[in-house]
Short mmCIF file of C-alpha atoms in Angstrom, two decimals:
data_model
loop_
_atom_site.label_atom_id
_atom_site.label_comp_id
_atom_site.label_asym_id
_atom_site.label_seq_id
_atom_site.Cartn_x
_atom_site.Cartn_y
_atom_site.Cartn_z
CA MET Q 1 16.13 42.16 -13.14
CA MET Q 2 15.89 39.58 -10.32
CA ALA Q 3 12.58 38.30 -11.73
CA ARG Q 4 14.19 37.87 -15.15
CA LYS Q 5 17.11 35.90 -13.66
CA PHE Q 6 14.69 33.71 -11.70
CA THR Q 7 12.69 33.01 -14.88
CA LEU Q 8 15.84 32.02 -16.78
CA ILE Q 9 16.98 29.73 -13.95
CA LEU Q 10 13.53 28.13 -13.74
CA CYS Q 11 13.45 27.51 -17.50
CA ALA Q 12 16.93 25.95 -17.37
CA VAL Q 13 15.92 23.65 -14.50
CA LEU Q 14 12.75 22.58 -16.31
CA ALA Q 15 14.71 21.93 -19.49
CA LEU Q 16 17.29 19.82 -17.68
CA THR Q 17 14.52 17.95 -15.86
CA GLY Q 18 12.85 17.16 -19.17
CA LEU Q 19 16.10 15.89 -20.65
CA ALA Q 20 16.90 13.79 -17.60
CA SER Q 21 13.53 12.05 -17.59
CA ALA Q 22 13.45 11.69 -21.37
CA GLN Q 23 16.63 9.66 -21.35
CA THR Q 24 14.88 6.77 -19.60
CA ILE Q 25 11.43 6.72 -21.21
CA THR Q 26 12.04 7.77 -24.83
CA ALA Q 27 13.72 6.31 -27.88
CA SER Q 28 16.05 7.55 -30.62
CA ILE Q 29 16.43 6.90 -34.34
CA THR Q 30 19.73 7.39 -36.12
CA GLY Q 31 21.36 6.35 -39.37
CA ASN Q 32 23.12 7.61 -42.45
CA ALA Q 33 22.10 8.46 -46.00
CA SER Q 34 24.05 7.35 -49.06
CA ASP Q 35 23.67 7.12 -52.82
CA PRO Q 36 23.92 3.90 -54.90
CA SER Q 37 27.72 4.17 -54.97
CA GLY Q 38 27.94 4.41 -51.18
CA ALA Q 39 28.84 8.11 -51.08
CA VAL Q 40 27.23 10.00 -48.22
CA ILE Q 41 24.41 12.49 -48.85
CA ALA Q 42 24.75 15.70 -46.84
CA GLY Q 43 21.91 18.18 -46.31
CA GLY Q 44 19.14 15.66 -46.96
CA THR Q 45 15.80 16.28 -45.24
CA VAL Q 46 14.70 13.52 -42.88
CA THR Q 47 11.31 13.29 -41.18
CA ALA Q 48 10.26 10.86 -38.44
CA THR Q 49 6.46 10.48 -38.19
CA ASN Q 50 4.57 8.73 -35.40
CA THR Q 51 1.93 6.83 -37.38
CA GLU Q 52 -0.55 6.82 -34.45
CA THR Q 53 -0.50 10.55 -33.73
CA ASN Q 54 0.91 11.93 -37.01
CA VAL Q 55 3.35 14.01 -34.92
CA ARG Q 56 6.37 14.79 -37.10
CA THR Q 57 9.98 15.62 -36.29
CA THR Q 58 12.30 16.90 -39.02
CA THR Q 59 16.08 17.17 -39.24
CA THR Q 60 18.83 17.14 -41.90
CA THR Q 61 21.82 14.93 -42.51
CA ASN Q 62 25.18 16.40 -41.54
CA ALA Q 63 28.37 16.53 -43.58
CA GLU Q 64 28.94 12.81 -42.92
CA GLY Q 65 25.40 11.98 -44.03
CA ILE Q 66 24.29 11.12 -40.47
CA TYR Q 67 20.94 12.08 -38.95
CA THR Q 68 19.60 11.62 -35.41
CA PHE Q 69 16.18 11.93 -33.77
CA PRO Q 70 16.56 11.92 -29.97
CA PHE Q 71 13.79 11.84 -27.35
CA LEU Q 72 11.04 10.22 -29.42
CA ARG Q 73 8.02 8.77 -27.68
CA VAL Q 74 7.87 4.99 -28.00
CA GLY Q 75 5.58 3.63 -30.69
CA PRO Q 76 5.37 3.06 -34.47
CA TYR Q 77 7.26 5.39 -36.81
CA THR Q 78 8.07 5.93 -40.47
CA VAL Q 79 11.23 7.65 -41.67
CA THR Q 80 11.05 9.75 -44.84
CA MET Q 81 14.20 11.03 -46.55
CA GLU Q 82 14.41 13.53 -49.41
CA ALA Q 83 17.40 14.99 -51.27
CA LYS Q 84 17.74 16.88 -54.55
CA GLY Q 85 18.35 14.55 -57.50
CA PHE Q 86 17.12 11.46 -55.66
CA LYS Q 87 13.81 9.65 -55.28
CA LYS Q 88 12.07 10.15 -51.95
CA ALA Q 89 12.44 7.14 -49.64
CA VAL Q 90 9.83 6.09 -47.07
CA ILE Q 91 10.77 3.37 -44.58
CA GLY Q 92 8.35 1.80 -42.11
CA PRO Q 93 6.32 1.64 -40.10
CA PHE Q 94 8.50 0.08 -37.42
CA ASN Q 95 8.33 0.19 -33.62
CA VAL Q 96 10.85 1.85 -31.35
CA GLU Q 97 11.17 1.00 -27.67
CA ALA Q 98 12.14 2.92 -24.54
CA ASN Q 99 15.87 3.51 -24.17
CA GLN Q 100 16.42 2.13 -27.69
CA ILE Q 101 18.64 3.70 -30.34
CA ALA Q 102 17.21 2.29 -33.57
CA ARG Q 103 19.50 2.47 -36.59
CA ILE Q 104 17.85 3.03 -39.98
CA ASP Q 105 20.33 3.51 -42.81
CA VAL Q 106 18.87 4.80 -46.08
CA LYS Q 107 20.26 4.31 -49.58
CA LEU Q 108 18.59 6.76 -51.99
CA GLU Q 109 18.04 5.98 -55.67
CA ILE Q 110 18.84 8.53 -58.36
CA GLY Q 111 15.70 10.03 -59.85
CA ASP Q 112 13.08 12.76 -59.61
CA THR Q 113 12.00 13.91 -56.15
CA SER Q 114 8.37 13.38 -57.18
CA GLN Q 115 9.05 9.63 -57.27
CA THR Q 116 8.83 7.62 -54.06
CA VAL Q 117 10.45 4.36 -52.99
CA GLU Q 118 8.61 2.71 -50.07
CA VAL Q 119 10.15 0.04 -47.87
CA THR Q 120 7.40 -1.39 -45.66
CA ASP Q 121 9.02 -4.66 -44.62
CA VAL Q 122 11.55 -3.56 -42.00
CA GLY Q 123 13.54 -6.30 -40.30
CA ALA Q 124 14.11 -6.55 -36.56
CA LEU Q 125 15.92 -3.47 -35.27
CA LEU Q 126 19.14 -4.57 -33.63
CA GLN Q 127 20.61 -2.69 -30.67
CA THR Q 128 23.91 -1.72 -32.29
CA GLU Q 129 24.48 1.67 -30.65
CA THR Q 130 24.62 0.60 -26.97
CA GLN Q 131 25.83 -2.40 -24.98
CA ALA Q 132 22.75 -2.69 -22.75
CA THR Q 133 21.22 -6.15 -22.42
CA GLY Q 134 17.66 -7.13 -21.52
CA ASP Q 135 14.28 -7.43 -23.17
CA THR Q 136 11.07 -5.50 -23.78
CA LEU Q 137 7.57 -6.63 -22.78
CA SER Q 138 5.15 -5.12 -25.29
CA SER Q 139 1.55 -4.16 -24.50
CA THR Q 140 0.39 -7.22 -26.46
CA LYS Q 141 2.49 -9.52 -24.32
CA LEU Q 142 1.43 -7.78 -21.11
CA THR Q 143 -2.28 -8.32 -21.79
CA SER Q 144 -2.29 -11.65 -23.65
CA ILE Q 145 -0.35 -13.74 -21.11
CA PRO Q 146 -2.50 -14.89 -18.14
CA LEU Q 147 -1.49 -13.05 -14.96
CA ASN Q 148 -2.70 -14.20 -11.55
CA GLY Q 149 -3.50 -10.89 -9.88
CA ARG Q 150 -2.59 -8.96 -13.06
CA ASN Q 151 0.79 -8.10 -11.58
CA PHE Q 152 3.24 -7.05 -14.31
CA ALA Q 153 6.22 -8.04 -12.14
CA THR Q 154 5.42 -11.70 -12.87
CA LEU Q 155 6.34 -11.17 -16.53
CA THR Q 156 9.83 -9.94 -15.67
CA LEU Q 157 10.66 -13.62 -15.09
CA LEU Q 158 10.41 -14.11 -18.87
CA VAL Q 159 13.58 -12.04 -19.33
CA PRO Q 160 16.84 -14.04 -19.55
CA GLY Q 161 18.75 -13.90 -16.27
CA ALA Q 162 15.69 -13.19 -14.10
CA VAL Q 163 14.51 -15.71 -11.50
CA SER Q 164 12.54 -15.59 -8.25
CA THR Q 165 12.76 -17.57 -5.04
CA GLN Q 166 9.15 -16.59 -4.28
CA PRO Q 167 7.28 -16.51 -7.62
CA GLY Q 168 3.94 -17.04 -5.84
CA ALA Q 169 4.42 -13.75 -3.97
CA MET Q 170 4.17 -11.93 -7.31
CA ASN Q 171 0.51 -12.86 -7.66
CA THR Q 172 -0.77 -10.11 -5.39
CA ALA Q 173 -3.55 -7.98 -6.89
CA SER Q 174 -2.72 -4.94 -4.75
CA ARG Q 175 -1.65 -1.88 -6.72
CA PHE Q 176 -0.19 0.23 -3.89
CA GLN Q 177 1.42 -2.79 -2.31
CA GLY Q 178 4.96 -2.05 -1.21
CA SER Q 179 5.34 -5.79 -0.77
CA GLY Q 180 5.52 -8.95 -2.78
CA SER Q 181 8.39 -10.57 -4.59
CA ARG Q 182 10.62 -9.02 -7.23
CA PRO Q 183 12.97 -10.80 -9.62
CA GLN Q 184 16.56 -11.62 -8.79
CA VAL Q 185 18.51 -10.65 -11.91
CA ASN Q 186 21.91 -12.08 -12.83
CA GLY Q 187 22.59 -13.23 -9.27
CA ASN Q 188 21.67 -9.91 -7.62
CA ARG Q 189 19.27 -9.65 -4.69
CA GLU Q 190 15.67 -8.58 -5.34
CA GLN Q 191 16.34 -5.34 -3.44
CA THR Q 192 18.82 -4.22 -6.12
CA ASN Q 193 16.26 -3.47 -8.85
CA ASN Q 194 15.14 -0.01 -9.95
CA PHE Q 195 11.50 0.52 -11.01
CA ILE Q 196 10.68 3.62 -13.07
CA LEU Q 197 7.25 4.71 -14.37
CA ASP Q 198 7.32 7.36 -17.11
CA GLY Q 199 10.68 8.58 -15.81
CA VAL Q 200 9.54 8.75 -12.15
CA ASP Q 201 11.13 6.59 -9.44
CA ILE Q 202 8.42 4.40 -7.87
CA ASN Q 203 10.65 2.40 -5.53
CA GLN Q 204 9.40 2.19 -1.96
CA SER Q 205 12.05 3.23 0.53
CA VAL Q 206 11.44 0.16 2.73
CA ASP Q 207 13.36 -2.79 1.25
CA ASN Q 208 13.32 -1.13 -2.23
CA GLN Q 209 9.93 -2.67 -3.00
CA ILE Q 210 7.63 -1.72 -5.89
CA GLY Q 211 5.58 1.18 -4.59
CA TYR Q 212 2.95 1.16 -7.35
CA GLN Q 213 1.74 -1.54 -9.73
CA PRO Q 214 0.13 0.03 -12.84
CA ASN Q 215 -2.89 -1.44 -14.59
CA VAL Q 216 -1.29 -3.69 -17.23
CA ASP Q 217 -3.87 -2.57 -19.82
CA ALA Q 218 -2.55 0.98 -19.40
CA LEU Q 219 1.09 0.07 -20.05
CA GLU Q 220 2.59 0.64 -23.49
CA GLU Q 221 5.66 -1.42 -22.68
CA VAL Q 222 7.96 -2.58 -19.90
CA LYS Q 223 11.68 -2.40 -20.67
CA VAL Q 224 13.85 -4.61 -18.45
CA VAL Q 225 17.54 -3.63 -18.67
CA THR Q 226 19.52 -6.46 -17.08
CA GLY Q 227 23.08 -5.38 -17.77
CA ASN Q 228 25.30 -2.51 -18.96
CA ALA Q 229 22.57 0.04 -18.24
CA GLY Q 230 23.31 3.65 -19.18
CA ALA Q 231 24.50 6.17 -16.60
CA GLU Q 232 21.06 7.81 -16.48
CA PHE Q 233 19.68 4.83 -14.57
CA GLY Q 234 22.29 4.34 -11.84
CA ASN Q 235 21.17 3.61 -8.26
CA VAL Q 236 21.19 -0.20 -8.48
CA GLY Q 237 23.25 -3.17 -9.58
CA GLY Q 238 20.30 -5.34 -10.63
CA ALA Q 239 17.70 -4.68 -13.30
CA SER Q 240 16.30 -1.31 -14.34
CA VAL Q 241 12.60 -1.86 -15.05
CA VAL Q 242 11.35 1.05 -17.18
CA MET Q 243 7.57 1.28 -17.61
CA SER Q 244 5.84 3.53 -20.16
CA MET Q 245 2.14 4.39 -19.97
CA LYS Q 246 0.01 4.48 -23.09
CA SER Q 247 -0.96 7.73 -24.76
CA GLY Q 248 -3.94 8.81 -26.78
CA THR Q 249 -3.77 8.69 -30.58
CA ASN Q 250 -5.69 10.21 -33.49
CA GLU Q 251 -8.29 7.46 -33.09
CA PHE Q 252 -10.45 6.72 -30.07
CA HIS Q 253 -9.48 3.44 -28.44
CA GLY Q 254 -10.54 1.77 -25.21
CA ASN Q 255 -11.43 -1.48 -23.51
CA ALA Q 256 -13.33 -2.84 -20.52
CA PHE Q 257 -12.40 -5.96 -18.59
CA GLU Q 258 -13.25 -8.12 -15.61
CA PHE Q 259 -11.28 -11.07 -14.28
CA LEU Q 260 -13.04 -13.46 -11.89
CA ARG Q 261 -11.59 -15.97 -9.45
CA ASN Q 262 -13.84 -18.32 -7.49
CA GLU Q 263 -13.03 -21.33 -5.30
CA LYS Q 264 -15.40 -23.39 -7.43
CA LEU Q 265 -13.00 -22.84 -10.34
CA ASP Q 266 -9.91 -23.74 -8.30
CA ALA Q 267 -8.52 -27.16 -7.42
CA ASN Q 268 -7.86 -28.00 -3.79
CA GLY Q 269 -4.23 -28.27 -2.66
CA PHE Q 270 -2.43 -31.58 -2.17
CA PHE Q 271 -2.01 -31.20 1.61
CA ALA Q 272 -5.57 -29.91 2.04
CA ASN Q 273 -6.87 -33.00 0.23
CA ARG Q 274 -4.74 -35.27 2.39
CA ALA Q 275 -6.10 -33.62 5.55
CA ARG Q 276 -9.63 -33.78 4.10
CA THR Q 277 -9.90 -29.99 4.38
CA GLN Q 278 -12.37 -28.30 2.07
CA ARG Q 279 -11.42 -25.47 -0.25
CA GLN Q 280 -11.57 -22.08 1.40
CA ALA Q 281 -14.10 -19.62 0.02
CA LEU Q 282 -12.64 -17.13 -2.46
CA ARG Q 283 -14.28 -14.34 -4.46
CA GLN Q 284 -11.93 -12.09 -6.42
CA ASN Q 285 -13.01 -9.56 -9.03
CA ILE Q 286 -10.55 -7.34 -10.90
CA PHE Q 287 -12.35 -4.96 -13.25
CA GLY Q 288 -11.79 -1.68 -15.04
CA GLY Q 289 -11.01 -0.20 -18.41
CA THR Q 290 -9.00 2.26 -20.49
CA PHE Q 291 -9.92 5.03 -22.92
CA GLY Q 292 -7.87 7.43 -25.02
CA GLY Q 293 -8.09 9.60 -28.09
CA PRO Q 294 -7.47 13.03 -29.59
CA ILE Q 295 -8.32 16.38 -28.02
CA GLN Q 296 -6.95 18.12 -31.11
CA LYS Q 297 -5.83 15.76 -33.86
CA ASN Q 298 -2.12 15.64 -34.62
CA LYS Q 299 -1.41 17.83 -31.56
CA THR Q 300 -3.05 17.01 -28.23
CA PHE Q 301 -4.22 13.67 -26.83
CA PHE Q 302 -5.64 12.17 -23.66
CA PHE Q 303 -5.58 8.75 -22.01
CA VAL Q 304 -7.25 7.52 -18.80
CA ASP Q 305 -7.48 4.15 -17.09
CA TYR Q 306 -9.27 2.66 -14.09
CA GLU Q 307 -8.90 -0.60 -12.21
CA GLN Q 308 -10.42 -1.93 -8.99
CA THR Q 309 -9.84 -5.15 -7.08
CA GLU Q 310 -12.33 -6.77 -4.70
CA ARG Q 311 -11.16 -9.87 -2.85
CA ARG Q 312 -13.20 -11.77 -0.28
CA ILE Q 313 -11.90 -14.92 1.41
CA ALA Q 314 -13.12 -17.12 4.27
CA GLY Q 315 -11.92 -20.19 6.12
CA PRO Q 316 -11.33 -21.76 9.54
CA ALA Q 317 -9.47 -19.75 12.18
CA THR Q 318 -8.87 -19.81 15.92
CA ALA Q 319 -8.85 -16.94 18.42
CA ALA Q 320 -8.29 -16.64 22.17
CA VAL Q 321 -10.90 -14.83 24.30
CA ALA Q 322 -10.83 -13.73 27.94
CA PRO Q 323 -11.38 -16.71 30.31
CA ALA Q 324 -14.42 -16.90 32.60
CA THR Q 325 -12.43 -15.86 35.72
CA TRP Q 326 -11.41 -12.58 34.08
CA ARG Q 327 -14.96 -11.90 32.97
CA ASN Q 328 -16.07 -12.37 36.60
CA GLY Q 329 -13.51 -9.83 37.81
CA ASP Q 330 -10.98 -12.34 39.21
CA LEU Q 331 -7.53 -11.01 38.28
CA SER Q 332 -5.68 -12.82 41.08
CA GLN Q 333 -3.12 -14.25 38.69
CA PHE Q 334 -1.78 -10.76 38.00
CA PRO Q 335 0.37 -8.46 40.17
CA THR Q 336 -1.35 -5.81 42.22
CA VAL Q 337 -4.46 -4.35 40.56
CA ARG Q 338 -5.36 -0.94 42.03
CA ASP Q 339 -8.72 0.82 42.16
CA PRO Q 340 -8.57 3.88 39.86
CA ALA Q 341 -11.31 5.57 41.93
CA THR Q 342 -9.11 5.81 45.05
CA GLY Q 343 -6.54 8.36 43.89
CA THR Q 344 -4.96 10.26 41.03
CA SER Q 345 -1.55 8.62 41.33
CA THR Q 346 -0.99 4.99 40.45
CA LEU Q 347 1.27 4.50 43.51
CA THR Q 348 -1.28 5.91 46.00
CA ARG Q 349 -4.35 4.06 44.75
CA THR Q 350 -5.76 1.29 46.96
CA PRO Q 351 -5.41 -2.28 45.65
CA PHE Q 352 -8.52 -4.35 45.10
CA PRO Q 353 -8.69 -7.03 47.84
CA GLY Q 354 -7.36 -10.27 46.34
CA ASN Q 355 -7.24 -8.53 42.97
CA GLN Q 356 -10.99 -9.14 42.71
CA ILE Q 357 -12.99 -6.38 41.03
CA PRO Q 358 -16.48 -6.22 42.61
CA VAL Q 359 -19.35 -7.03 40.27
CA SER Q 360 -20.97 -3.75 41.36
CA ARG Q 361 -18.15 -1.90 39.59
CA PHE Q 362 -18.83 -3.59 36.24
CA GLY Q 363 -19.97 -1.34 33.41
CA PRO Q 364 -22.91 -2.17 31.08
CA ALA Q 365 -20.55 -3.42 28.36
#
């Protein structure tokens, strides 16, 4: 009996955990069905199909003709609607984004169900169901815009309301950095942002820094919510930066990349030129790749990515070494220096005469 109760509690916790994480990394589609006169169509069958994986979700319209698909993975979808006495309607494909509630209203035409009306040119999906403000950085934007250090945080400055007092600090190529600059959004400090990767908090506890920088080629999208964020985000008063990793599809896809930086390709700085200082040596290589595809088509998929950074720099530097008197055992400028061989207690050991360590006591090093 106790084992059964434990199993039920565990299932409930897992279910709630799944719902909590899904609210921040998934999308929804909603809308209503009506006939040519504007009357609602109840009991219609509606199917949302991910065109990359062919995974389908089916529901029906309620008494008010409304349908809803919650917790959909981001990506391209088509919506198919069928009802007795009406032609089948197919709308899409169109893309849905993380934390988006896309509204697709469907007006069915009277006719035989064997006939199909396809609407392939879908306009921009407006955010009419929530008051959240912000923007979405798609995978195309993430990989097509030049990034010094391939740090996705740099692109958050493209979102209205986001600025940085240290934009150069965003160019770090470190992935587990816990440092670097973050955007200041709508007048908030950079410590007031919340970074989430596939529903998991990746904020570093020290100064609320970004604990992990994903490979930008592995990101499906980055959603930057700058205002009126839903209650599921919480925690901060600045931006909620929601990152979604790519997933495998029914087709095998992958890429390989290398990004090179070399001082021979860089210009010298203004002040270095004025001081007649040469460019410092720099060798930076960022390389890796991604690969994904089906394990079982229409059901199970995989996706992997790899990235490595090698950075080698050189330039002038100064360092202080021990002066000649110290190297000859003359420590007379210090307080009492005691001979460790004359006792076990620091207070009872005999001082070296004149704080001079005899050369005979020097070790080989």
